[in-house]
Coordinates of C-alpha atoms in Angstrom, one line a residue:
X1 CA 125.0 90.6 59.2
X2 CA 123.4 93.3 61.4
X3 CA 126.6 95.4 61.1
X4 CA 125.7 96.0 57.4
X5 CA 122.2 97.4 58.1
X6 CA 122.1 101.1 57.6
X7 CA 121.0 103.1 60.6
X8 CA 118.1 105.7 59.9
X9 CA 119.0 109.3 60.1
X10 CA 115.7 110.1 61.9
X11 CA 114.1 108.7 65.0
X12 CA 110.3 109.0 65.3
X13 CA 108.3 108.5 68.5
X14 CA 104.9 109.3 69.8
X15 CA 104.4 111.7 72.6
X16 CA 101.8 110.6 75.2
X17 CA 100.0 113.6 76.6
X18 CA 97.8 113.2 79.7
X19 CA 94.6 115.2 79.6
X20 CA 94.1 115.1 83.3
X21 CA 96.2 114.8 86.5
X22 CA 98.5 111.7 86.8
X23 CA 96.7 110.0 89.7
X24 CA 98.7 106.8 89.4
X25 CA 102.0 108.7 89.4
X26 CA 101.0 110.8 92.4
X27 CA 99.9 107.7 94.2
X28 CA 103.2 106.0 93.7
X29 CA 105.1 109.1 94.8
X30 CA 103.0 109.5 98.0
X31 CA 103.5 105.8 98.8
X32 CA 107.3 106.1 98.5
X33 CA 107.2 109.2 100.7
X34 CA 105.1 107.5 103.5
X35 CA 107.1 104.3 103.2
X36 CA 110.2 106.4 103.9
X37 CA 108.5 107.9 106.9
X38 CA 107.9 104.5 108.4
X39 CA 104.3 104.0 107.3
X40 CA 103.1 100.6 106.0
X41 CA 100.5 100.4 103.3
X42 CA 97.3 98.4 104.2
X43 CA 94.4 97.2 102.1
X44 CA 90.9 96.7 103.7
X45 CA 87.5 95.5 102.5
X46 CA 85.2 98.2 101.1
X47 CA 82.3 96.4 102.9
X48 CA 81.9 97.3 106.6
X49 CA 79.5 96.6 109.5
X50 CA 76.1 98.2 109.5
X51 CA 76.6 99.5 113.0
X52 CA 79.4 101.7 112.0
X53 CA 77.0 104.1 110.4
X54 CA 75.8 105.2 113.8
X55 CA 79.1 107.0 114.4
X56 CA 78.4 109.5 111.5
X57 CA 75.8 112.3 111.4
X58 CA 73.1 111.2 109.0
X59 CA 75.1 108.0 108.6
X60 CA 72.3 105.6 108.4
X61 CA 70.5 107.8 106.0
X62 CA 73.4 107.9 103.6
X63 CA 74.5 104.4 104.0
X64 CA 74.5 102.1 100.9
X65 CA 73.3 98.7 102.2
X66 CA 73.8 95.3 100.5
X67 CA 70.7 93.5 99.3
X68 CA 71.9 90.1 100.4
X69 CA 74.9 90.7 102.8
X70 CA 76.9 87.7 103.8
X71 CA 76.8 89.0 107.4
X72 CA 76.1 92.1 109.4
X73 CA 79.8 92.8 109.4
X74 CA 79.8 93.1 105.6
X75 CA 76.4 94.8 105.2
X76 CA 77.2 98.3 103.9
X77 CA 79.8 100.0 101.8
X78 CA 82.2 101.9 104.0
X79 CA 81.4 105.5 104.6
X80 CA 84.8 106.2 106.3
X81 CA 88.3 104.9 105.7
X82 CA 88.7 105.0 109.5
X83 CA 86.7 101.9 110.0
X84 CA 89.4 99.6 108.5
X85 CA 92.2 101.4 110.1
X86 CA 90.7 101.1 113.6
X87 CA 90.0 97.3 113.0
X88 CA 93.7 96.9 111.9
X89 CA 94.9 98.7 115.1
X90 CA 92.7 96.6 117.3
X91 CA 93.9 93.5 115.7
X92 CA 97.6 94.4 116.3
X93 CA 97.0 95.6 119.9
X94 CA 95.5 92.2 120.7
X95 CA 98.7 90.7 119.5
X96 CA 101.0 92.8 121.7
X97 CA 101.8 95.3 118.8
X98 CA 100.6 98.6 120.1
X99 CA 102.6 100.8 117.8
X100 CA 101.3 101.2 114.3
X101 CA 101.8 103.6 111.3
X102 CA 99.8 102.8 108.3
X103 CA 98.1 104.4 105.1
X104 CA 95.6 103.1 102.6
X105 CA 94.3 104.3 99.3
X106 CA 90.7 103.6 98.8
X107 CA 87.2 104.9 98.3
X108 CA 84.2 105.7 100.5
X109 CA 80.6 105.5 99.4
X110 CA 77.5 107.5 100.2
X111 CA 73.9 107.7 99.1
X112 CA 73.0 111.3 98.1
X113 CA 69.9 113.2 96.7
X114 CA 71.2 112.7 93.1
X115 CA 72.4 109.1 93.4
X116 CA 75.4 107.3 94.7
X117 CA 78.7 109.0 95.5
X118 CA 82.1 107.5 95.5
X119 CA 85.1 109.5 96.9
X120 CA 88.8 108.5 96.3
X121 CA 90.7 109.1 99.5
X122 CA 94.0 108.5 101.3
X123 CA 93.8 107.4 104.9
X124 CA 96.8 107.8 107.3
X125 CA 96.7 106.5 110.8
X126 CA 99.1 106.5 113.6
X127 CA 99.0 105.1 117.1
X128 CA 101.4 104.2 120.0
X129 CA 105.0 105.5 119.9
X130 CA 106.0 108.0 117.3
X131 CA 109.6 106.7 117.2
X132 CA 111.8 103.8 118.4
X133 CA 113.7 104.6 121.5
X134 CA 117.5 104.7 121.1
X135 CA 120.6 106.2 122.8
X136 CA 120.0 109.7 121.5
X137 CA 116.2 109.9 121.4
X138 CA 113.5 109.2 123.9
X139 CA 110.1 107.7 123.2
X140 CA 107.5 110.1 121.9
X141 CA 103.8 109.5 122.0
X142 CA 101.6 109.9 119.0
X143 CA 100.3 113.5 118.5
X144 CA 98.2 115.0 115.7
X145 CA 100.8 117.7 115.3
X146 CA 103.2 115.1 114.0
X147 CA 100.6 113.8 111.6
X148 CA 100.0 117.4 110.5
X149 CA 103.7 117.6 109.6
X150 CA 103.2 114.6 107.4
X151 CA 100.2 116.0 105.6
X152 CA 101.9 119.4 105.0
X153 CA 104.9 117.6 103.5
X154 CA 102.7 115.7 101.1
X155 CA 101.0 118.9 100.1
X156 CA 104.4 120.6 99.5
X157 CA 105.4 117.7 97.3
X158 CA 102.2 118.0 95.3
X159 CA 102.6 121.7 94.9
X160 CA 99.4 122.5 96.8
X161 CA 99.1 125.6 99.1
X162 CA 96.2 125.1 101.5
X163 CA 94.7 127.1 104.3
X164 CA 94.9 125.4 107.7
X165 CA 92.4 125.9 110.5
X166 CA 91.4 124.1 113.7
X167 CA 88.1 122.2 113.5
X168 CA 86.3 119.4 115.3
X169 CA 83.7 116.8 114.2
X170 CA 82.0 113.7 115.5
X171 CA 85.0 111.7 114.6
X172 CA 87.7 114.1 115.8
X173 CA 87.0 116.2 118.9
X174 CA 90.4 117.9 118.3
X175 CA 91.3 118.3 114.7
X176 CA 92.5 120.4 111.8
X177 CA 91.3 120.9 108.2
X178 CA 93.2 121.9 105.1
X179 CA 91.2 123.9 102.4
X180 CA 91.8 125.1 98.9
X181 CA 89.4 127.6 97.4
X182 CA 86.9 126.9 100.3
X183 CA 87.1 123.1 99.6
X184 CA 88.2 120.8 102.2
X185 CA 91.0 118.5 100.9
X186 CA 92.3 117.0 104.1
X187 CA 91.1 116.5 107.7
X188 CA 93.3 115.1 110.6
X189 CA 92.7 114.9 114.3
X190 CA 92.6 112.7 117.4
X191 CA 90.1 110.0 117.1
X192 CA 87.2 110.4 119.6
X193 CA 87.5 108.2 122.7
X194 CA 83.9 106.8 122.2
X195 CA 84.8 105.7 118.7
X196 CA 88.0 104.0 119.8
X197 CA 86.1 102.2 122.5
X198 CA 83.6 101.0 120.0
X199 CA 86.4 99.3 118.2
X200 CA 88.2 98.1 121.4
X201 CA 91.2 100.3 120.7
X202 CA 92.9 101.3 123.9
X203 CA 95.7 103.8 122.8
X204 CA 95.5 107.2 121.4
X205 CA 94.9 107.3 117.6
X206 CA 95.7 110.1 115.1
X207 CA 94.1 109.9 111.7

């Protein structure tokens, strides 16, 4: 029987050595961290409406358009992860669900001088109340300072030390950027009122 088979004196195994960063492992760790903070993962279509390009500087010039789009709502590859997040928030608000904390791993697409550019990104969005009211805590509105704390916790977990500075843009009139070696690795802020109104979003949004 099996009990009479001699066991080997040595055990051999192959060691797998990754040449680059473990993106999948980091993605799973960040997902678990955000889930623990009350954020829900969402998945959105990479195609977006052609009119969204108007909200970006040089948006129309860098947009990648479909040759035969099914509709004008699916006419270009998305240039910002914010489009899908705002559509999700508007959908929820129209169904009496004003509070939402979500994140999405995805890509944005642009047309550059040397060809097409794909950027892998993580989008985090928060609107409505920051916490659920209970006997020892009052309701607290969304603020980009709270989201800043989430970003800094993720950078700490990843072992990244970044320089933080205040900045604004066409999407965020009040914002903050994180840089490493003069390279921007994260941008957060309050979504511009004009952009929220374009998506029929009533409440303040941090992203």
